[in-house]
Every structure is written in structure tokens, then in C-alpha cells.
CSV table of C-alpha atoms in Angstrom, one decimal:
chain,number,residue,atom,x,y,z
A,1,ILE,CA,-17.3,-10.1,12.9
A,2,ALA,CA,-16.0,-6.3,11.6
A,3,LYS,CA,-17.5,-4.7,14.7
A,4,LEU,CA,-15.6,-7.3,17.5
A,5,TYR,CA,-12.2,-7.1,15.3
A,6,TYR,CA,-12.3,-3.1,15.4
A,7,PHE,CA,-13.5,-2.9,18.8
A,8,VAL,CA,-10.6,-5.2,20.4
A,9,GLN,CA,-8.3,-3.3,17.8
A,10,LYS,CA,-9.0,0.3,19.1
A,11,GLU,CA,-10.5,-0.5,22.9
A,12,ILE,CA,-7.8,-2.9,24.1
A,13,ARG,CA,-4.6,-1.7,24.3
A,14,TYR,CA,-1.0,-3.6,23.6
A,15,VAL,CA,0.1,-4.1,26.9
A,16,SER,CA,2.2,-7.4,28.1
A,17,ILE,CA,2.6,-8.5,31.5
A,18,LYS,CA,4.2,-11.6,31.6
A,19,GLY,CA,7.5,-12.6,33.3
A,20,SER,CA,8.0,-16.4,32.5
A,21,LEU,CA,7.7,-18.6,29.5
A,22,GLY,CA,4.7,-20.0,30.3
A,23,THR,CA,2.9,-16.7,31.1
A,24,GLY,CA,3.9,-15.6,28.1
A,25,LEU,CA,3.0,-18.4,25.5
A,26,SER,CA,-0.5,-18.1,27.2
A,27,GLY,CA,-3.3,-16.6,27.5
A,28,HIS,CA,-5.7,-14.1,30.5
A,29,PRO,CA,-9.2,-15.4,30.6
A,30,ALA,CA,-11.2,-12.8,27.7
A,31,SER,CA,-13.5,-12.0,31.0
A,32,GLU,CA,-10.0,-10.2,32.4
A,33,THR,CA,-8.9,-8.7,28.9
A,34,PHE,CA,-12.0,-7.0,28.5
A,35,GLU,CA,-12.6,-5.8,32.3
A,36,LYS,CA,-9.1,-4.3,32.3
A,37,ARG,CA,-8.8,-3.1,28.6
A,38,TYR,CA,-5.5,-4.4,27.6
A,39,GLY,CA,-3.7,-7.4,27.1
A,40,ASP,CA,-1.0,-8.7,24.9
A,41,CYS,CA,-1.4,-10.5,21.6
A,42,VAL,CA,-2.5,-13.9,23.0
A,43,ASP,CA,-4.7,-12.1,25.2
A,44,LYS,CA,-5.8,-10.3,21.8
A,45,ALA,CA,-6.1,-13.5,20.2
A,46,VAL,CA,-8.3,-15.0,23.1
A,47,LEU,CA,-10.6,-12.0,23.4
A,48,LEU,CA,-11.3,-11.7,20.1
A,49,SER,CA,-11.7,-15.6,19.4
A,50,THR,CA,-14.1,-15.7,22.6
A,51,MET,CA,-16.2,-12.7,21.3
A,52,LEU,CA,-16.5,-14.4,18.4
A,53,LYS,CA,-18.3,-17.4,19.4
A,54,VAL,CA,-20.6,-15.7,21.8
A,55,ILE,CA,-21.9,-14.3,18.3
A,56,GLY,CA,-21.9,-17.9,16.6
A,57,VAL,CA,-18.6,-17.8,14.9
A,58,GLU,CA,-16.3,-21.1,15.3
A,59,ALA,CA,-12.6,-18.9,16.2
A,60,TYR,CA,-9.1,-19.7,17.8
A,61,PRO,CA,-6.5,-18.1,18.9
A,62,VAL,CA,-3.5,-19.0,16.9
A,63,SER,CA,0.1,-19.0,16.9
A,64,VAL,CA,2.6,-17.8,14.2
A,65,ASN,CA,6.2,-16.7,13.7
A,66,THR,CA,6.5,-13.7,12.0
A,67,ASN,CA,7.7,-13.3,8.2
A,68,ASP,CA,10.3,-10.6,9.5
A,69,SER,CA,11.8,-13.3,11.3
A,70,ASP,CA,13.2,-16.8,10.2
A,71,ARG,CA,10.4,-19.4,9.7
A,72,ALA,CA,9.0,-21.5,12.2
A,73,PRO,CA,9.9,-25.5,11.7
A,74,VAL,CA,7.0,-27.4,12.0
A,75,GLU,CA,8.3,-30.6,11.2
A,76,ILE,CA,8.5,-31.5,14.6
A,77,PRO,CA,6.9,-30.1,18.2
A,78,SER,CA,8.3,-27.0,19.0
A,79,ILE,CA,6.8,-23.5,20.3
A,80,TYR,CA,8.6,-22.2,18.1
A,81,SER,CA,6.1,-18.6,17.9
A,82,ASN,CA,6.5,-14.7,18.7
A,83,HIS,CA,3.2,-13.7,17.8
A,84,ALA,CA,-0.9,-14.5,18.1
A,85,ILE,CA,-3.9,-13.9,16.4
A,86,THR,CA,-7.4,-15.3,15.3
A,87,GLU,CA,-8.2,-18.2,12.9
A,88,VAL,CA,-11.9,-17.9,11.9
A,89,HIS,CA,-13.9,-20.5,10.4
A,90,LEU,CA,-17.0,-19.1,8.0
A,91,ASN,CA,-19.2,-20.9,5.8
A,92,GLY,CA,-16.4,-23.3,4.7
A,93,GLU,CA,-14.2,-20.7,4.2
A,94,VAL,CA,-10.4,-20.3,7.0
A,95,PHE,CA,-9.5,-16.6,7.2
A,96,TYR,CA,-6.8,-14.6,10.0
A,97,LEU,CA,-7.2,-12.0,11.5
A,98,ASP,CA,-4.6,-9.9,13.8
A,99,SER,CA,-6.3,-7.3,16.4
A,100,THR,CA,-3.1,-6.0,17.8
A,101,SER,CA,-2.8,-3.6,15.2
A,102,THR,CA,-4.7,-0.6,15.2
A,103,TYR,CA,-6.5,0.7,12.2
A,104,TYR,CA,-7.0,-2.5,9.9
A,105,ARG,CA,-10.2,-2.1,7.9
A,106,TYR,CA,-12.2,-5.9,8.0
A,107,PRO,CA,-11.1,-8.3,6.7
A,108,TYR,CA,-7.0,-6.8,5.6
A,109,PHE,CA,-4.6,-8.3,8.4
A,110,ARG,CA,-1.0,-7.2,9.2
A,111,ALA,CA,1.7,-7.9,6.1
A,112,ASP,CA,4.2,-9.8,8.4
A,113,ASP,CA,1.2,-12.5,8.9
A,114,GLN,CA,1.1,-13.6,5.6
A,115,GLY,CA,2.8,-16.6,3.5
A,116,ILE,CA,4.1,-18.4,7.2
A,117,PRO,CA,2.8,-21.8,9.1
A,118,VAL,CA,0.1,-20.8,11.4
A,119,ILE,CA,-0.5,-23.8,14.4
A,120,ASN,CA,-3.9,-24.2,16.0
A,121,GLU,CA,-2.9,-25.8,19.0
A,122,ILE,CA,-7.0,-26.4,20.0
A,123,LYS,CA,-7.7,-28.3,16.7
A,124,GLY,CA,-4.2,-29.7,16.8
A,125,THR,CA,-3.9,-28.3,13.3
A,126,ILE,CA,-0.7,-26.7,11.1
A,127,ASN,CA,-1.9,-24.7,8.0
A,128,GLU,CA,-0.3,-22.0,6.0
A,129,ILE,CA,-1.6,-18.7,6.0
A,130,PRO,CA,-1.9,-17.5,2.1
A,131,VAL,CA,0.0,-14.1,1.1
A,132,MET,CA,-3.3,-12.2,0.3
A,133,PRO,CA,-3.8,-10.6,-3.2
A,134,PRO,CA,-2.1,-7.4,-4.6
A,135,GLU,CA,-5.6,-5.7,-3.5
A,136,HIS,CA,-5.7,-6.3,0.0
A,137,ASN,CA,-2.2,-3.7,-0.3
A,138,TRP,CA,-3.6,-1.6,-2.7
A,139,ASN,CA,-2.7,2.4,-4.0
A,140,MET,CA,-4.2,4.2,-5.8
A,141,TYR,CA,-3.1,7.5,-7.2
A,142,SER,CA,-5.2,10.0,-9.6
A,143,LEU,CA,-3.9,13.5,-10.1
A,144,THR,CA,-5.4,15.9,-12.1
A,145,MET,CA,-3.2,18.5,-14.0
A,146,GLU,CA,-4.2,21.3,-16.1
A,147,LEU,CA,-1.1,23.9,-17.8
A,148,ASN,CA,-1.2,27.0,-19.5
A,149,GLU,CA,0.8,28.2,-22.2
A,150,ASN,CA,3.3,29.7,-19.9
A,151,GLY,CA,3.6,26.1,-18.3
A,152,ASP,CA,2.6,26.7,-15.3
A,153,ALA,CA,0.1,24.0,-13.7
A,154,VAL,CA,-2.6,23.0,-11.5
A,155,ILE,CA,-2.5,19.8,-9.4
A,156,THR,CA,-5.1,18.0,-8.1
A,157,GLU,CA,-4.3,14.8,-6.5
A,158,LYS,CA,-6.4,12.3,-4.8
A,159,ASN,CA,-5.5,9.0,-3.5
A,160,ASN,CA,-7.3,5.5,-1.7
A,161,TYR,CA,-5.5,3.1,0.3
A,162,HIS,CA,-6.7,-0.3,0.9
A,163,GLY,CA,-4.5,-3.0,3.4
A,164,GLU,CA,-1.4,-2.5,5.3
A,165,TYR,CA,-1.1,0.9,3.5
A,166,GLU,CA,-4.8,2.3,4.8
A,167,ALA,CA,-3.7,1.0,8.4
A,168,GLY,CA,-0.2,2.7,8.3
A,169,LEU,CA,-1.4,5.8,7.0
A,170,LYS,CA,-5.0,6.1,9.1
A,171,ASP,CA,-2.4,5.4,12.4
A,172,TYR,CA,0.2,8.6,10.7
A,173,TYR,CA,-2.5,11.1,10.5
A,174,SER,CA,-4.2,10.4,13.8
A,175,TYR,CA,-0.6,10.6,15.4
A,176,TYR,CA,-0.2,14.4,13.3
A,177,SER,CA,-3.9,15.0,14.1
A,178,SER,CA,-3.7,18.8,14.1
A,179,ASP,CA,-4.3,21.3,10.5
A,180,GLU,CA,-1.3,22.5,10.8
A,181,MET,CA,0.7,19.8,10.9
A,182,ARG,CA,-1.4,17.9,8.5
A,183,ARG,CA,-0.6,21.0,6.2
A,184,GLN,CA,3.1,21.2,6.6
A,185,ILE,CA,2.7,17.1,5.9
A,186,PHE,CA,0.8,18.2,2.2
A,187,ARG,CA,3.1,21.3,1.8
A,188,ASN,CA,5.7,18.7,1.5
A,189,MET,CA,4.6,16.1,-0.6
A,190,ALA,CA,3.4,19.0,-3.0
A,191,ASN,CA,7.3,20.3,-2.9
A,192,ASP,CA,8.4,16.9,-3.2
A,193,PHE,CA,6.2,16.6,-6.8
A,194,ALA,CA,7.2,20.0,-8.0
A,195,PRO,CA,10.2,22.0,-6.4
A,196,GLY,CA,8.5,25.4,-5.0
A,197,ALA,CA,4.8,24.5,-5.4
A,198,GLU,CA,2.2,27.0,-3.5
A,199,PHE,CA,0.2,24.4,-1.5
A,200,GLU,CA,-3.5,25.6,-1.8
A,201,TYR,CA,-5.4,22.7,0.4
A,202,TYR,CA,-6.0,19.1,1.4
A,203,LYS,CA,-9.1,16.9,2.4
A,204,MET,CA,-9.0,13.8,4.1
A,205,SER,CA,-11.4,11.2,5.0
A,206,PRO,CA,-12.3,10.2,8.6
A,207,ILE,CA,-10.2,8.1,10.4
A,208,ASP,CA,-12.2,5.7,11.8
A,209,TYR,CA,-12.3,1.7,11.4
A,210,GLU,CA,-15.1,1.3,8.7
A,211,THR,CA,-14.1,4.2,6.3
A,212,PRO,CA,-11.9,3.5,3.6
A,213,PHE,CA,-8.9,6.0,4.1
A,214,SER,CA,-8.5,8.3,1.0
A,215,MET,CA,-7.0,11.9,0.9
A,216,GLU,CA,-6.8,14.9,-1.8
A,217,TYR,CA,-4.8,18.1,-2.3
A,218,LYS,CA,-4.3,20.6,-4.2
A,219,PHE,CA,-1.1,23.0,-5.9
A,220,LYS,CA,-0.1,25.0,-8.0
A,221,VAL,CA,3.3,25.0,-9.3
A,222,ASN,CA,5.1,27.8,-11.9
A,223,GLY,CA,7.3,26.2,-14.8
A,224,TYR,CA,6.2,22.6,-14.5
A,225,PRO,CA,7.7,21.1,-17.8
A,226,PHE,CA,11.4,22.0,-19.5
A,227,ILE,CA,10.7,24.0,-21.5
A,228,ALA,CA,13.2,23.5,-24.6
A,229,ASP,CA,12.2,26.5,-27.4
A,230,ASP,CA,8.8,25.5,-28.5
A,231,LEU,CA,8.8,22.2,-26.7
A,232,PHE,CA,7.4,21.1,-23.5
A,233,ILE,CA,8.9,18.3,-21.7
A,234,LEU,CA,7.2,16.6,-18.9
A,235,ASN,CA,6.5,13.6,-16.6
A,236,PRO,CA,3.2,13.5,-15.4
A,237,ARG,CA,2.8,10.3,-13.3
A,238,PRO,CA,1.9,11.3,-9.5
A,239,LYS,CA,4.0,7.6,-8.5
A,240,LYS,CA,7.6,7.4,-10.6
A,241,PHE,CA,8.0,3.3,-10.1
A,242,GLU,CA,11.2,3.3,-8.2
A,243,PHE,CA,12.9,-0.5,-6.7
A,244,PRO,CA,16.1,-0.1,-4.8
A,245,GLU,CA,15.9,-3.9,-3.9
A,246,ILE,CA,17.6,-4.8,-7.4
A,247,ALA,CA,20.3,-2.3,-7.3
A,248,GLY,CA,23.0,-5.1,-7.1
A,249,SER,CA,23.3,-7.4,-10.4
A,250,THR,CA,23.5,-10.8,-8.7
A,251,ARG,CA,22.1,-12.2,-5.5
A,252,ARG,CA,22.7,-14.7,-3.4
A,253,TYR,CA,19.6,-14.9,-1.4
A,254,PRO,CA,16.1,-14.4,-2.2
A,255,ILE,CA,14.5,-10.9,-1.8
A,256,GLU,CA,11.9,-10.6,1.2
A,257,TYR,CA,8.8,-8.8,1.3
A,258,ASN,CA,6.3,-8.9,4.1
A,259,THR,CA,3.4,-9.2,1.3
A,260,SER,CA,1.9,-8.9,-2.0
A,261,GLN,CA,1.5,-5.2,-3.7
A,262,ARG,CA,-1.0,-3.2,-5.8
A,263,THR,CA,-0.4,0.0,-6.8
A,264,ASP,CA,-2.7,2.4,-9.9
A,265,ASN,CA,-1.9,5.6,-11.7
A,266,LYS,CA,-4.3,7.3,-13.1
A,267,VAL,CA,-3.8,10.8,-14.5
A,268,GLU,CA,-6.1,13.8,-16.5
A,269,LEU,CA,-3.8,15.8,-18.5
A,270,ILE,CA,-5.3,19.3,-20.2
A,271,ILE,CA,-2.9,20.7,-22.4
A,272,PRO,CA,-3.1,24.6,-23.7
A,273,GLU,CA,-5.5,25.3,-27.0
A,274,ASN,CA,-2.2,26.2,-28.9
A,275,PHE,CA,0.1,23.3,-28.0
A,276,SER,CA,-0.6,19.4,-29.8
A,277,VAL,CA,1.1,16.2,-28.7
A,278,ARG,CA,4.7,15.5,-30.2
A,279,TYR,CA,5.3,12.4,-28.2
A,280,LEU,CA,4.0,10.0,-25.6
A,281,PRO,CA,5.7,6.5,-24.6
A,282,PRO,CA,4.5,3.8,-26.1
A,283,LYS,CA,1.7,0.9,-24.4
A,284,PHE,CA,3.9,-1.6,-21.5
A,285,SER,CA,2.0,-4.6,-20.9
A,286,TYR,CA,3.6,-7.9,-18.7
A,287,LYS,CA,3.1,-10.6,-16.7
A,288,ASP,CA,4.3,-13.4,-15.5
A,289,ASP,CA,4.6,-15.7,-12.0
A,290,TYR,CA,5.9,-12.7,-9.7
A,291,VAL,CA,4.5,-9.4,-11.7
A,292,GLU,CA,2.1,-7.9,-13.8
A,293,TYR,CA,2.5,-4.4,-15.3
A,294,ASN,CA,0.0,-2.5,-17.5
A,295,ALA,CA,0.3,1.1,-18.7
A,296,GLU,CA,-1.4,3.1,-21.3
A,297,PHE,CA,-1.1,7.1,-22.4
A,298,LYS,CA,-4.4,8.3,-25.0
A,299,VAL,CA,-5.5,11.4,-26.5
A,300,GLU,CA,-8.8,12.7,-26.5
A,301,GLY,CA,-8.9,16.3,-27.6
A,302,LYS,CA,-7.4,18.3,-25.6
A,303,LYS,CA,-6.7,15.9,-22.6
A,304,ILE,CA,-3.4,13.3,-22.3
A,305,LEU,CA,-5.4,10.2,-20.5
A,306,TYR,CA,-2.3,8.1,-18.5
A,307,SER,CA,-3.5,4.7,-16.2
A,308,ASP,CA,-1.0,1.9,-15.0
A,309,THR,CA,-1.1,-1.0,-12.9
A,310,PHE,CA,1.7,-2.5,-11.4
A,311,LYS,CA,0.7,-5.8,-9.3
A,312,ARG,CA,3.3,-7.9,-7.4
A,313,PHE,CA,1.7,-11.3,-6.6
A,314,LYS,CA,4.7,-13.2,-4.2
A,315,ARG,CA,6.4,-12.2,-1.3
A,316,ILE,CA,9.6,-14.3,-2.0
A,317,ILE,CA,11.9,-14.0,-4.9
A,318,PRO,CA,14.1,-17.0,-4.9
A,319,ALA,CA,17.8,-16.2,-6.1
A,320,LYS,CA,17.7,-18.4,-9.1
A,321,ASP,CA,15.0,-16.3,-10.4
A,322,TYR,CA,16.5,-12.9,-9.7
A,323,LYS,CA,17.8,-12.0,-12.9
A,324,LYS,CA,14.5,-11.5,-14.7
A,325,TYR,CA,13.4,-10.0,-11.9
A,326,ARG,CA,15.3,-7.5,-11.9
A,327,GLU,CA,15.0,-6.7,-15.6
A,328,VAL,CA,11.4,-6.9,-15.9
A,329,LEU,CA,11.7,-4.3,-12.9
A,330,LEU,CA,14.3,-2.0,-14.3
A,331,ARG,CA,12.0,-1.9,-17.5
A,332,ILE,CA,9.6,-0.5,-15.4
A,333,GLN,CA,11.4,2.0,-13.8
A,334,GLU,CA,12.9,3.5,-16.7
A,335,TYR,CA,9.3,3.7,-18.1
A,336,SER,CA,7.8,4.9,-15.3
A,337,ALA,CA,10.7,7.9,-15.6
A,338,ASP,CA,9.7,8.2,-19.1
A,339,THR,CA,8.2,11.9,-20.4
A,340,ILE,CA,6.0,13.0,-22.9
A,341,ILE,CA,6.7,16.0,-25.1
A,342,LEU,CA,4.0,18.9,-26.2
A,343,GLN,CA,4.9,21.2,-29.0
A,344,LYS,CA,3.1,24.5,-29.4
A,345,THR,CA,0.9,24.6,-32.4
A,346,GLY,CA,2.7,25.9,-35.5
A,347,GLY,CA,6.4,25.1,-33.8
A,348,GLU,CA,8.7,23.6,-36.3
A,349,GLU,CA,9.0,19.5,-36.4
A,350,ARG,CA,12.4,18.6,-35.5
């Protein structure tokens, strides 16, 4: 299934040559799309479903209205849809694949296909595509920072991705494919982390359909902490949480995301021998129906270890729940911006 999914994503170009409502809603024969190596969403859904049936997997082209548009009415017969994907029935389970995009690693599929009705015209059924778990849209940031007594830092960041983020980055770096282009991108990322950073190197996993996407880069920063006498004040997190969608104190309408989200941070901070830990933010733990957040700093010898996990489970946040939702995200945002304080050994306690 995965290999056929990758084939239709990669080898069948998205091209629509249709001139009426009837042809737009119907597809070309699978053999024609296969031979010509192009088609629109309906053509791709028909081809993938046909190829899956050839290997003995029950599959159907199905119609949806993507969640960046309005919700398709299903209470009355209609032809209200703007997209076609593939419905797969396997071992008693039903799941969905969307071969119109590129670089989605099986079984991930587009975020705008989630949390919406799906119409299977062949079987005469209407189902709801669920919002995938946060792990289907997952960013993992891992950072190692070594500080010296002057405040200079050597930083290595390693990132891994799943789902929507992974597909988007593979597509992005397949376009910016030259080494010099990529080096400039990573230089910019290093300077976003700390202005004036001296970029050293980057590494990246192969951009293909089966390999999980990961990347690593290293840079140096002169005087990274804010230094106040014998104190180092810094925030070592690679990802600081910001939520621009909660800027307003009230809302009349729901917040609508495309899908769920998970973001993890892990930090290993190696501090100078002649420094001790003066302050660490306290442990943070929270969970409700919409959000879960857990974060903690630990000290092991001359290392400060930090980890956090942010999960958002729902796609839609109703206006009636906005006040509480906003309060929680503001707390997470504030915690994410908090700093740690190191003190030179022998410095006067204040």
C-alpha cells in the first residue's frame, strides 16, 4: 500500500484538463491516468483505488470538502465537494490516503482532509474522517548547548518530524536543493536562535518517501546568556511557544485549525565547572480536553536537562471555551519564555 501511495504521489503529476461540472466530478479511466502520468484529484483517487484493488485491498475514490472551506452538507443529496481522496478498507479498519500532494509518508495524509464528512458514492455511505492523533503532526526538537565561563556557547540542534510538518519540509528542501541554498537557510535559522551566530555545518536525511525526515545543524554564539555581574540568565529552549491566535481577549467564532499538533523540546545544557544553578522554572503539568502540556528541568552534575511536550487534540475550539483555552495557552507561552539563572561559584547570593 505504501509503495503504491508513493508512486501516485510522485509519478502522477497534478494536472487538471476538464471543462465542465460533470467532467470535474468524474475521473478518467485509471489506465489513461497511468499511461499519461498526470491527472487531478479525482483521477489520482481513481488510479490509487484501482491499483490497491489489483493487490487485493478494498479501496474507493471518495469525495470531501476540505476543512479550509465550509463544511459540506450531508443531510440532503448534493454534489458539494472540492476534493477527492482514497478510502481504504483493510483488516476491518477504514482509513484515508490523499495522493494529490507529495512526500506524505504512509500512513500520513493532508491535514485539510481531517475532521470532515466523506462521501463514498460507490458504497452509498457517509462517514466522518477523524482528526488524527497529535503524533501524526509531530515536531521533535533536540538541542545540546555547551557553555564556557565567558558565556560563549556551542550549540547543536537535531530535529525530527512526522506528518504535515515532515511533508512540508521535504517539499521545501526538494525545491531549495543546492548546498549553498540550504547552508544559507541554516545560517538564518542559527541567527534566529541567536543573532551573530557562527554557523558550522548542517546535515539532512535523504528526501524520499520512506525515510523519516530529520536534520541537524551546529553553530557557535559569543556571549549567549545575558550576563549580570556573576549571573548567567538564558532561555535554552529551541522552540518557544507562541500562539498568535489568542491575541484577542474574546471571540465570537471558533478557532479552526487544520488538524492536531504535537511539539517536543529536549535540551542538554552543559554548564561551566565554576558555575552552579541559581534558579530553574518549576515543573509544569496540565491537561484538559483540548491541550496537554508537561515540562520539567532537572540537574545532573554539570548538566541541566529540560524536556517538554505540548499536545493539542482538537481541530476546532468553540467560542464558548475560548476564555479558558486562552488562559491555558497564555500560561504555556509565559512558561516557555521563562529563563534559567546560573551563578559563578563563590558569587554572593542576592
